Amino acid sequence: DTAVSQTPKYLVTQMGNDKSIKCEQNLGHDTMYWYKQDSKKFLKIMFSYNNKELIINETVPNRFSPKSPDKAHLNLHINSLELGDSAVYFCASSPGPRVRTYNEQFFGPGTRLTVL
Amino acid sequence: GENVGLHLPTLSVQEGDNSIINCAYSNSASDYFIWYKQESGKGPQFIIDIRSNMDKRQGQRVTVLLNKTVKHLSLQIAATQPGDSAVYFCAENIPPYKYIFGTGTRLKVLA
């Protein structure tokens, strides 16, 4: 019964390729997020969606394009991959402000992206 | 053992001792604070939270202290166990959507 799931878990690809990472949550949450964790474990928010609408876009290159086909899914597509994109990408969800004011986030297991 | 969390420092404690992990947050508008535990190869997991109108909250073996005057948060783990070994992150929330994570502290429990 995985609450927040991501696929794939590992992704190894060449520079210049285009790749996608998928995320699904079965918690009924309204809000979903993408985070990037670098090699020093620093976690930085990239995007936030609430009910399929983009809420936060944190100065991420436009090679990164999130897509939310419905409230339970938030996918991340990356064009023209660069070496610096190598990191672990985490999807997360939270109930959202419609449900309550204070929301902890539930994280997926992460996708380790390696760009060669 | 006690440590200040910058640049992923490591805190080593003996099994059975208490651990204190510190975090400085940045934004006066932050209204809600969360501690997460991240084990190797996994995503961060919620441990305990505290709202800005409180200065202390206790869970099972964990206590969070909040000092808004100096924008400081700490996580105390009582009777640290080997299973507590992980990286610990504090996160500040400016409701409803903005979350800022601290740099994390690696906790190593020595047998």
PDB file of C-alpha atoms in Angstrom:
ATOM      1  CA  ASP A   1       0.000   0.000   0.000  1.00  0.00           C
ATOM      2  CA  THR A   2       2.453   2.659  -1.187  1.00  0.00           C
ATOM      3  CA  ALA A   3       1.246   6.160  -0.337  1.00  0.00           C
ATOM      4  CA  VAL A   4       3.498   8.131  -2.705  1.00  0.00           C
ATOM      5  CA  SER A   5       5.161   6.147  -5.473  1.00  0.00           C
ATOM      6  CA  GLN A   6       7.664   7.172  -8.114  1.00  0.00           C
ATOM      7  CA  THR A   7       8.953   5.468 -11.225  1.00  0.00           C
ATOM      8  CA  PRO A   8      11.614   4.713 -12.121  1.00  0.00           C
ATOM      9  CA  LYS A   9      13.740   4.342  -8.998  1.00  0.00           C
ATOM     10  CA  TYR A  10      16.951   4.647 -10.998  1.00  0.00           C
ATOM     11  CA  LEU A  11      17.491   6.439 -14.286  1.00  0.00           C
ATOM     12  CA  VAL A  12      20.820   6.503 -16.113  1.00  0.00           C
ATOM     13  CA  THR A  13      20.962   8.442 -19.353  1.00  0.00           C
ATOM     14  CA  GLN A  14      23.205  10.407 -21.686  1.00  0.00           C
ATOM     15  CA  MET A  15      23.533  14.176 -21.816  1.00  0.00           C
ATOM     16  CA  GLY A  16      21.086  15.753 -24.212  1.00  0.00           C
ATOM     17  CA  ASN A  17      18.388  13.103 -23.792  1.00  0.00           C
ATOM     18  CA  ASP A  18      14.823  13.763 -22.660  1.00  0.00           C
ATOM     19  CA  LYS A  19      13.387  11.761 -19.755  1.00  0.00           C
ATOM     20  CA  SER A  20      10.323  11.629 -17.534  1.00  0.00           C
ATOM     21  CA  ILE A  21       9.739  10.664 -13.928  1.00  0.00           C
ATOM     22  CA  LYS A  22       6.253   9.708 -12.782  1.00  0.00           C
ATOM     23  CA  CYS A  23       4.663  10.232  -9.398  1.00  0.00           C
ATOM     24  CA  GLU A  24       1.379   9.016  -7.996  1.00  0.00           C
ATOM     25  CA  GLN A  25      -0.205   9.437  -4.569  1.00  0.00           C
ATOM     26  CA  ASN A  26      -3.124   7.412  -3.262  1.00  0.00           C
ATOM     27  CA  LEU A  27      -3.706   9.546  -0.172  1.00  0.00           C
ATOM     28  CA  GLY A  28      -6.377  11.747  -1.700  1.00  0.00           C
ATOM     29  CA  HIS A  29      -4.186  14.806  -1.179  1.00  0.00           C
ATOM     30  CA  ASP A  30      -4.736  18.058  -3.038  1.00  0.00           C
ATOM     31  CA  THR A  31      -1.136  19.262  -3.170  1.00  0.00           C
ATOM     32  CA  MET A  32       1.910  17.659  -4.780  1.00  0.00           C
ATOM     33  CA  TYR A  33       5.546  18.712  -5.023  1.00  0.00           C
ATOM     34  CA  TRP A  34       8.821  17.959  -6.728  1.00  0.00           C
ATOM     35  CA  TYR A  35      12.098  18.321  -4.845  1.00  0.00           C
ATOM     36  CA  LYS A  36      15.705  17.943  -5.964  1.00  0.00           C
ATOM     37  CA  GLN A  37      18.279  16.535  -3.523  1.00  0.00           C
ATOM     38  CA  ASP A  38      21.907  17.080  -4.446  1.00  0.00           C
ATOM     39  CA  SER A  39      24.950  15.036  -3.487  1.00  0.00           C
ATOM     40  CA  LYS A  40      25.276  16.974  -0.215  1.00  0.00           C
ATOM     41  CA  LYS A  41      21.713  15.990   0.707  1.00  0.00           C
ATOM     42  CA  PHE A  42      20.389  19.509   0.268  1.00  0.00           C
ATOM     43  CA  LEU A  43      16.650  19.372  -0.496  1.00  0.00           C
ATOM     44  CA  LYS A  44      15.235  22.125  -2.662  1.00  0.00           C
ATOM     45  CA  ILE A  45      11.657  22.565  -3.755  1.00  0.00           C
ATOM     46  CA  MET A  46      11.195  22.780  -7.509  1.00  0.00           C
ATOM     47  CA  PHE A  47       7.447  22.831  -8.105  1.00  0.00           C
ATOM     48  CA  SER A  48       4.206  22.712  -6.218  1.00  0.00           C
ATOM     49  CA  TYR A  49       0.775  21.919  -7.639  1.00  0.00           C
ATOM     50  CA  ASN A  50      -2.569  22.235  -5.935  1.00  0.00           C
ATOM     51  CA  ASN A  51      -5.527  20.526  -7.581  1.00  0.00           C
ATOM     52  CA  LYS A  52      -3.632  20.285 -10.867  1.00  0.00           C
ATOM     53  CA  GLU A  53      -2.700  23.981 -10.847  1.00  0.00           C
ATOM     54  CA  LEU A  54       0.884  25.196 -10.667  1.00  0.00           C
ATOM     55  CA  ILE A  55       1.439  27.116  -7.448  1.00  0.00           C
ATOM     56  CA  ILE A  56       5.206  27.282  -7.030  1.00  0.00           C
ATOM     57  CA  ASN A  57       7.912  27.304  -9.692  1.00  0.00           C
ATOM     58  CA  GLU A  58      11.213  27.924  -7.961  1.00  0.00           C
ATOM     59  CA  THR A  59      13.512  29.360 -10.646  1.00  0.00           C
ATOM     60  CA  VAL A  60      13.895  25.986 -12.254  1.00  0.00           C
ATOM     61  CA  PRO A  61      15.255  25.938 -15.854  1.00  0.00           C
ATOM     62  CA  ASN A  62      12.459  25.640 -18.366  1.00  0.00           C
ATOM     63  CA  ARG A  63      13.948  22.321 -19.488  1.00  0.00           C
ATOM     64  CA  PHE A  64      11.996  20.973 -16.507  1.00  0.00           C
ATOM     65  CA  SER A  65       8.277  20.754 -17.170  1.00  0.00           C
ATOM     66  CA  PRO A  66       5.879  19.310 -14.618  1.00  0.00           C
ATOM     67  CA  LYS A  67       2.539  17.944 -15.689  1.00  0.00           C
ATOM     68  CA  SER A  68      -0.411  17.091 -13.499  1.00  0.00           C
ATOM     69  CA  PRO A  69      -3.023  15.130 -15.456  1.00  0.00           C
ATOM     70  CA  ASP A  70      -5.126  14.763 -12.319  1.00  0.00           C
ATOM     71  CA  LYS A  71      -4.888  15.445  -8.614  1.00  0.00           C
ATOM     72  CA  ALA A  72      -3.212  12.108  -7.871  1.00  0.00           C
ATOM     73  CA  HIS A  73      -0.399  12.421 -10.402  1.00  0.00           C
ATOM     74  CA  LEU A  74       2.458  14.842 -10.909  1.00  0.00           C
ATOM     75  CA  ASN A  75       5.005  13.909 -13.548  1.00  0.00           C
ATOM     76  CA  LEU A  76       8.301  15.600 -14.272  1.00  0.00           C
ATOM     77  CA  HIS A  77       9.677  15.819 -17.789  1.00  0.00           C
ATOM     78  CA  ILE A  78      13.237  16.954 -18.349  1.00  0.00           C
ATOM     79  CA  ASN A  79      14.506  18.007 -21.772  1.00  0.00           C
ATOM     80  CA  SER A  80      18.118  18.163 -22.940  1.00  0.00           C
ATOM     81  CA  LEU A  81      19.550  16.619 -19.804  1.00  0.00           C
ATOM     82  CA  GLU A  82      22.768  18.115 -18.435  1.00  0.00           C
ATOM     83  CA  LEU A  83      25.421  16.701 -16.101  1.00  0.00           C
ATOM     84  CA  GLY A  84      24.238  19.051 -13.352  1.00  0.00           C
ATOM     85  CA  ASP A  85      20.797  17.479 -13.416  1.00  0.00           C
ATOM     86  CA  SER A  86      22.240  14.384 -11.738  1.00  0.00           C
ATOM     87  CA  ALA A  87      20.538  14.175  -8.350  1.00  0.00           C
ATOM     88  CA  VAL A  88      17.808  12.368  -6.475  1.00  0.00           C
ATOM     89  CA  TYR A  89      14.350  13.713  -7.271  1.00  0.00           C
ATOM     90  CA  PHE A  90      11.600  13.352  -4.691  1.00  0.00           C
ATOM     91  CA  CYS A  91       7.893  13.691  -5.176  1.00  0.00           C
ATOM     92  CA  ALA A  92       5.788  14.602  -2.154  1.00  0.00           C
ATOM     93  CA  SER A  93       2.163  15.291  -1.345  1.00  0.00           C
ATOM     94  CA  SER A  94       0.216  16.981   1.428  1.00  0.00           C
ATOM     95  CA  PRO A  95      -3.498  17.313   2.224  1.00  0.00           C
ATOM     96  CA  GLY A  96      -3.548  20.952   1.169  1.00  0.00           C
ATOM     97  CA  PRO A  97      -5.083  24.152   2.561  1.00  0.00           C
ATOM     98  CA  ARG A  98      -8.619  23.112   1.682  1.00  0.00           C
ATOM     99  CA  VAL A  99      -8.295  20.323   4.255  1.00  0.00           C
ATOM    100  CA  ARG A 100      -6.258  22.032   6.977  1.00  0.00           C
ATOM    101  CA  THR A 101      -3.915  24.934   7.565  1.00  0.00           C
ATOM    102  CA  TYR A 102      -0.827  23.023   8.681  1.00  0.00           C
ATOM    103  CA  ASN A 103       0.353  20.269   6.402  1.00  0.00           C
ATOM    104  CA  GLU A 104       3.251  17.881   6.706  1.00  0.00           C
ATOM    105  CA  GLN A 105       4.488  16.355   3.493  1.00  0.00           C
ATOM    106  CA  PHE A 106       4.589  12.685   2.549  1.00  0.00           C
ATOM    107  CA  PHE A 107       7.556  11.810   0.381  1.00  0.00           C
ATOM    108  CA  GLY A 108       8.031   9.178  -2.263  1.00  0.00           C
ATOM    109  CA  PRO A 109      11.095   6.890  -2.323  1.00  0.00           C
ATOM    110  CA  GLY A 110      12.996   9.068  -4.779  1.00  0.00           C
ATOM    111  CA  THR A 111      14.385   8.666  -8.304  1.00  0.00           C
ATOM    112  CA  ARG A 112      18.140   8.688  -8.650  1.00  0.00           C
ATOM    113  CA  LEU A 113      18.972  10.345 -11.964  1.00  0.00           C
ATOM    114  CA  THR A 114      22.498   9.960 -13.333  1.00  0.00           C
ATOM    115  CA  VAL A 115      23.434  11.898 -16.439  1.00  0.00           C
ATOM    116  CA  LEU A 116      26.564  10.658 -18.209  1.00  0.00           C
TER     117      LEU A 116
ATOM    118  CA  GLY B   1      25.608  14.908  22.004  1.00  0.00           C
ATOM    119  CA  GLU B   2      24.748  18.257  20.380  1.00  0.00           C
ATOM    120  CA  ASN B   3      25.453  19.739  16.953  1.00  0.00           C
ATOM    121  CA  VAL B   4      24.495  22.663  14.794  1.00  0.00           C
ATOM    122  CA  GLY B   5      23.226  21.619  11.417  1.00  0.00           C
ATOM    123  CA  LEU B   6      25.122  23.275   8.562  1.00  0.00           C
ATOM    124  CA  HIS B   7      26.721  21.594   5.526  1.00  0.00           C
ATOM    125  CA  LEU B   8      25.488  18.165   6.628  1.00  0.00           C
ATOM    126  CA  PRO B   9      27.535  17.750   9.795  1.00  0.00           C
ATOM    127  CA  THR B  10      27.655  14.445  11.590  1.00  0.00           C
ATOM    128  CA  LEU B  11      26.560  13.901  15.145  1.00  0.00           C
ATOM    129  CA  SER B  12      27.861  10.715  16.743  1.00  0.00           C
ATOM    130  CA  VAL B  13      26.232   9.488  19.932  1.00  0.00           C
ATOM    131  CA  GLN B  14      26.481   6.371  22.022  1.00  0.00           C
ATOM    132  CA  GLU B  15      23.509   4.065  22.003  1.00  0.00           C
ATOM    133  CA  GLY B  16      21.302   4.920  24.944  1.00  0.00           C
ATOM    134  CA  ASP B  17      22.435   8.552  25.178  1.00  0.00           C
ATOM    135  CA  ASN B  18      20.226  11.499  24.303  1.00  0.00           C
ATOM    136  CA  SER B  19      20.736  13.322  20.991  1.00  0.00           C
ATOM    137  CA  ILE B  20      20.128  16.985  20.253  1.00  0.00           C
ATOM    138  CA  ILE B  21      19.991  18.169  16.669  1.00  0.00           C
ATOM    139  CA  ASN B  22      19.774  21.900  16.048  1.00  0.00           C
ATOM    140  CA  CYS B  23      18.431  23.942  13.187  1.00  0.00           C
ATOM    141  CA  ALA B  24      18.371  27.641  12.402  1.00  0.00           C
ATOM    142  CA  TYR B  25      15.507  28.806  10.213  1.00  0.00           C
ATOM    143  CA  SER B  26      15.446  31.871   8.086  1.00  0.00           C
ATOM    144  CA  ASN B  27      12.005  33.374   7.622  1.00  0.00           C
ATOM    145  CA  SER B  28      10.061  35.293  10.270  1.00  0.00           C
ATOM    146  CA  ALA B  29       6.857  34.512   8.390  1.00  0.00           C
ATOM    147  CA  SER B  30       7.297  30.773   8.910  1.00  0.00           C
ATOM    148  CA  ASP B  31       4.350  29.513  10.867  1.00  0.00           C
ATOM    149  CA  TYR B  32       4.869  25.771  11.074  1.00  0.00           C
ATOM    150  CA  PHE B  33       7.937  23.589  11.518  1.00  0.00           C
ATOM    151  CA  ILE B  34       8.548  19.936  10.804  1.00  0.00           C
ATOM    152  CA  TRP B  35      11.326  17.464  11.517  1.00  0.00           C
ATOM    153  CA  TYR B  36      11.964  14.704   9.017  1.00  0.00           C
ATOM    154  CA  LYS B  37      14.141  11.595   9.174  1.00  0.00           C
ATOM    155  CA  GLN B  38      15.748  10.298   5.990  1.00  0.00           C
ATOM    156  CA  GLU B  39      17.230   6.815   5.996  1.00  0.00           C
ATOM    157  CA  SER B  40      19.645   5.742   3.308  1.00  0.00           C
ATOM    158  CA  GLY B  41      17.945   5.186  -0.041  1.00  0.00           C
ATOM    159  CA  LYS B  42      14.567   6.428   1.168  1.00  0.00           C
ATOM    160  CA  GLY B  43      12.522   9.586   1.144  1.00  0.00           C
ATOM    161  CA  PRO B  44      12.208  11.866   4.181  1.00  0.00           C
ATOM    162  CA  GLN B  45       9.684  10.683   6.772  1.00  0.00           C
ATOM    163  CA  PHE B  46       7.733  12.880   9.157  1.00  0.00           C
ATOM    164  CA  ILE B  47       8.829  12.668  12.808  1.00  0.00           C
ATOM    165  CA  ILE B  48       7.204  15.549  14.658  1.00  0.00           C
ATOM    166  CA  ASP B  49       5.891  19.022  14.004  1.00  0.00           C
ATOM    167  CA  ILE B  50       5.255  22.231  15.923  1.00  0.00           C
ATOM    168  CA  ARG B  51       3.238  25.332  15.218  1.00  0.00           C
ATOM    169  CA  SER B  52       4.605  28.798  15.815  1.00  0.00           C
ATOM    170  CA  ASN B  53       2.260  29.420  18.759  1.00  0.00           C
ATOM    171  CA  MET B  54       4.001  26.677  20.737  1.00  0.00           C
ATOM    172  CA  ASP B  55       7.533  26.398  22.105  1.00  0.00           C
ATOM    173  CA  LYS B  56       7.646  22.698  22.909  1.00  0.00           C
ATOM    174  CA  ARG B  57       6.002  19.542  21.682  1.00  0.00           C
ATOM    175  CA  GLN B  58       6.648  15.979  22.742  1.00  0.00           C
ATOM    176  CA  GLY B  59       6.213  12.716  20.920  1.00  0.00           C
ATOM    177  CA  GLN B  60       7.390   9.232  21.632  1.00  0.00           C
ATOM    178  CA  ARG B  61      11.101   9.607  22.549  1.00  0.00           C
ATOM    179  CA  VAL B  62      11.268  12.875  20.580  1.00  0.00           C
ATOM    180  CA  THR B  63      10.800  16.469  21.651  1.00  0.00           C
ATOM    181  CA  VAL B  64      10.878  19.553  19.475  1.00  0.00           C
ATOM    182  CA  LEU B  65      11.734  22.952  20.923  1.00  0.00           C
ATOM    183  CA  LEU B  66      11.067  26.203  19.113  1.00  0.00           C
ATOM    184  CA  ASN B  67      12.651  29.554  19.946  1.00  0.00           C
ATOM    185  CA  LYS B  68      11.134  32.159  17.666  1.00  0.00           C
ATOM    186  CA  THR B  69      13.198  34.973  19.137  1.00  0.00           C
ATOM    187  CA  VAL B  70      16.398  33.556  17.701  1.00  0.00           C
ATOM    188  CA  LYS B  71      14.744  31.502  14.935  1.00  0.00           C
ATOM    189  CA  HIS B  72      16.006  28.233  16.327  1.00  0.00           C
ATOM    190  CA  LEU B  73      14.559  24.766  16.361  1.00  0.00           C
ATOM    191  CA  SER B  74      15.890  21.636  18.025  1.00  0.00           C
ATOM    192  CA  LEU B  75      15.048  17.951  17.994  1.00  0.00           C
ATOM    193  CA  GLN B  76      15.815  15.902  21.069  1.00  0.00           C
ATOM    194  CA  ILE B  77      15.855  12.125  20.819  1.00  0.00           C
ATOM    195  CA  ALA B  78      15.833  10.274  24.114  1.00  0.00           C
ATOM    196  CA  ALA B  79      17.709   6.995  24.586  1.00  0.00           C
ATOM    197  CA  THR B  80      19.045   6.963  21.031  1.00  0.00           C
ATOM    198  CA  GLN B  81      18.880   3.590  19.307  1.00  0.00           C
ATOM    199  CA  PRO B  82      20.729   2.168  16.271  1.00  0.00           C
ATOM    200  CA  GLY B  83      17.527   2.549  14.242  1.00  0.00           C
ATOM    201  CA  ASP B  84      17.729   6.297  14.786  1.00  0.00           C
ATOM    202  CA  SER B  85      20.788   6.504  12.526  1.00  0.00           C
ATOM    203  CA  ALA B  86      19.743   8.680   9.583  1.00  0.00           C
ATOM    204  CA  VAL B  87      19.901  12.221   8.210  1.00  0.00           C
ATOM    205  CA  TYR B  88      17.553  14.613   9.998  1.00  0.00           C
ATOM    206  CA  PHE B  89      16.062  17.691   8.376  1.00  0.00           C
ATOM    207  CA  CYS B  90      14.112  20.569   9.779  1.00  0.00           C
ATOM    208  CA  ALA B  91      11.650  22.296   7.475  1.00  0.00           C
ATOM    209  CA  GLU B  92       9.936  25.645   7.892  1.00  0.00           C
ATOM    210  CA  ASN B  93       6.574  26.271   6.294  1.00  0.00           C
ATOM    211  CA  ILE B  94       5.072  29.543   5.214  1.00  0.00           C
ATOM    212  CA  PRO B  95       1.504  28.350   4.736  1.00  0.00           C
ATOM    213  CA  PRO B  96       0.098  27.113   2.629  1.00  0.00           C
ATOM    214  CA  TYR B  97       2.663  25.926   0.112  1.00  0.00           C
ATOM    215  CA  LYS B  98       6.163  27.191   0.770  1.00  0.00           C
ATOM    216  CA  TYR B  99       8.555  24.780   2.501  1.00  0.00           C
ATOM    217  CA  ILE B 100      12.227  25.481   3.124  1.00  0.00           C
ATOM    218  CA  PHE B 101      14.445  22.653   4.280  1.00  0.00           C
ATOM    219  CA  GLY B 102      17.534  23.001   6.433  1.00  0.00           C
ATOM    220  CA  THR B 103      20.811  21.472   5.350  1.00  0.00           C
ATOM    221  CA  GLY B 104      20.387  18.342   7.433  1.00  0.00           C
ATOM    222  CA  THR B 105      22.393  16.565  10.133  1.00  0.00           C
ATOM    223  CA  ARG B 106      23.629  12.994   9.920  1.00  0.00           C
ATOM    224  CA  LEU B 107      23.108  11.100  13.172  1.00  0.00           C
ATOM    225  CA  LYS B 108      25.361   8.095  13.788  1.00  0.00           C
ATOM    226  CA  VAL B 109      24.565   5.854  16.712  1.00  0.00           C
ATOM    227  CA  LEU B 110      27.555   4.015  18.109  1.00  0.00           C
ATOM    228  CA  ALA B 111      27.011   0.618  19.689  1.00  0.00           C
TER     229      ALA B 111
END
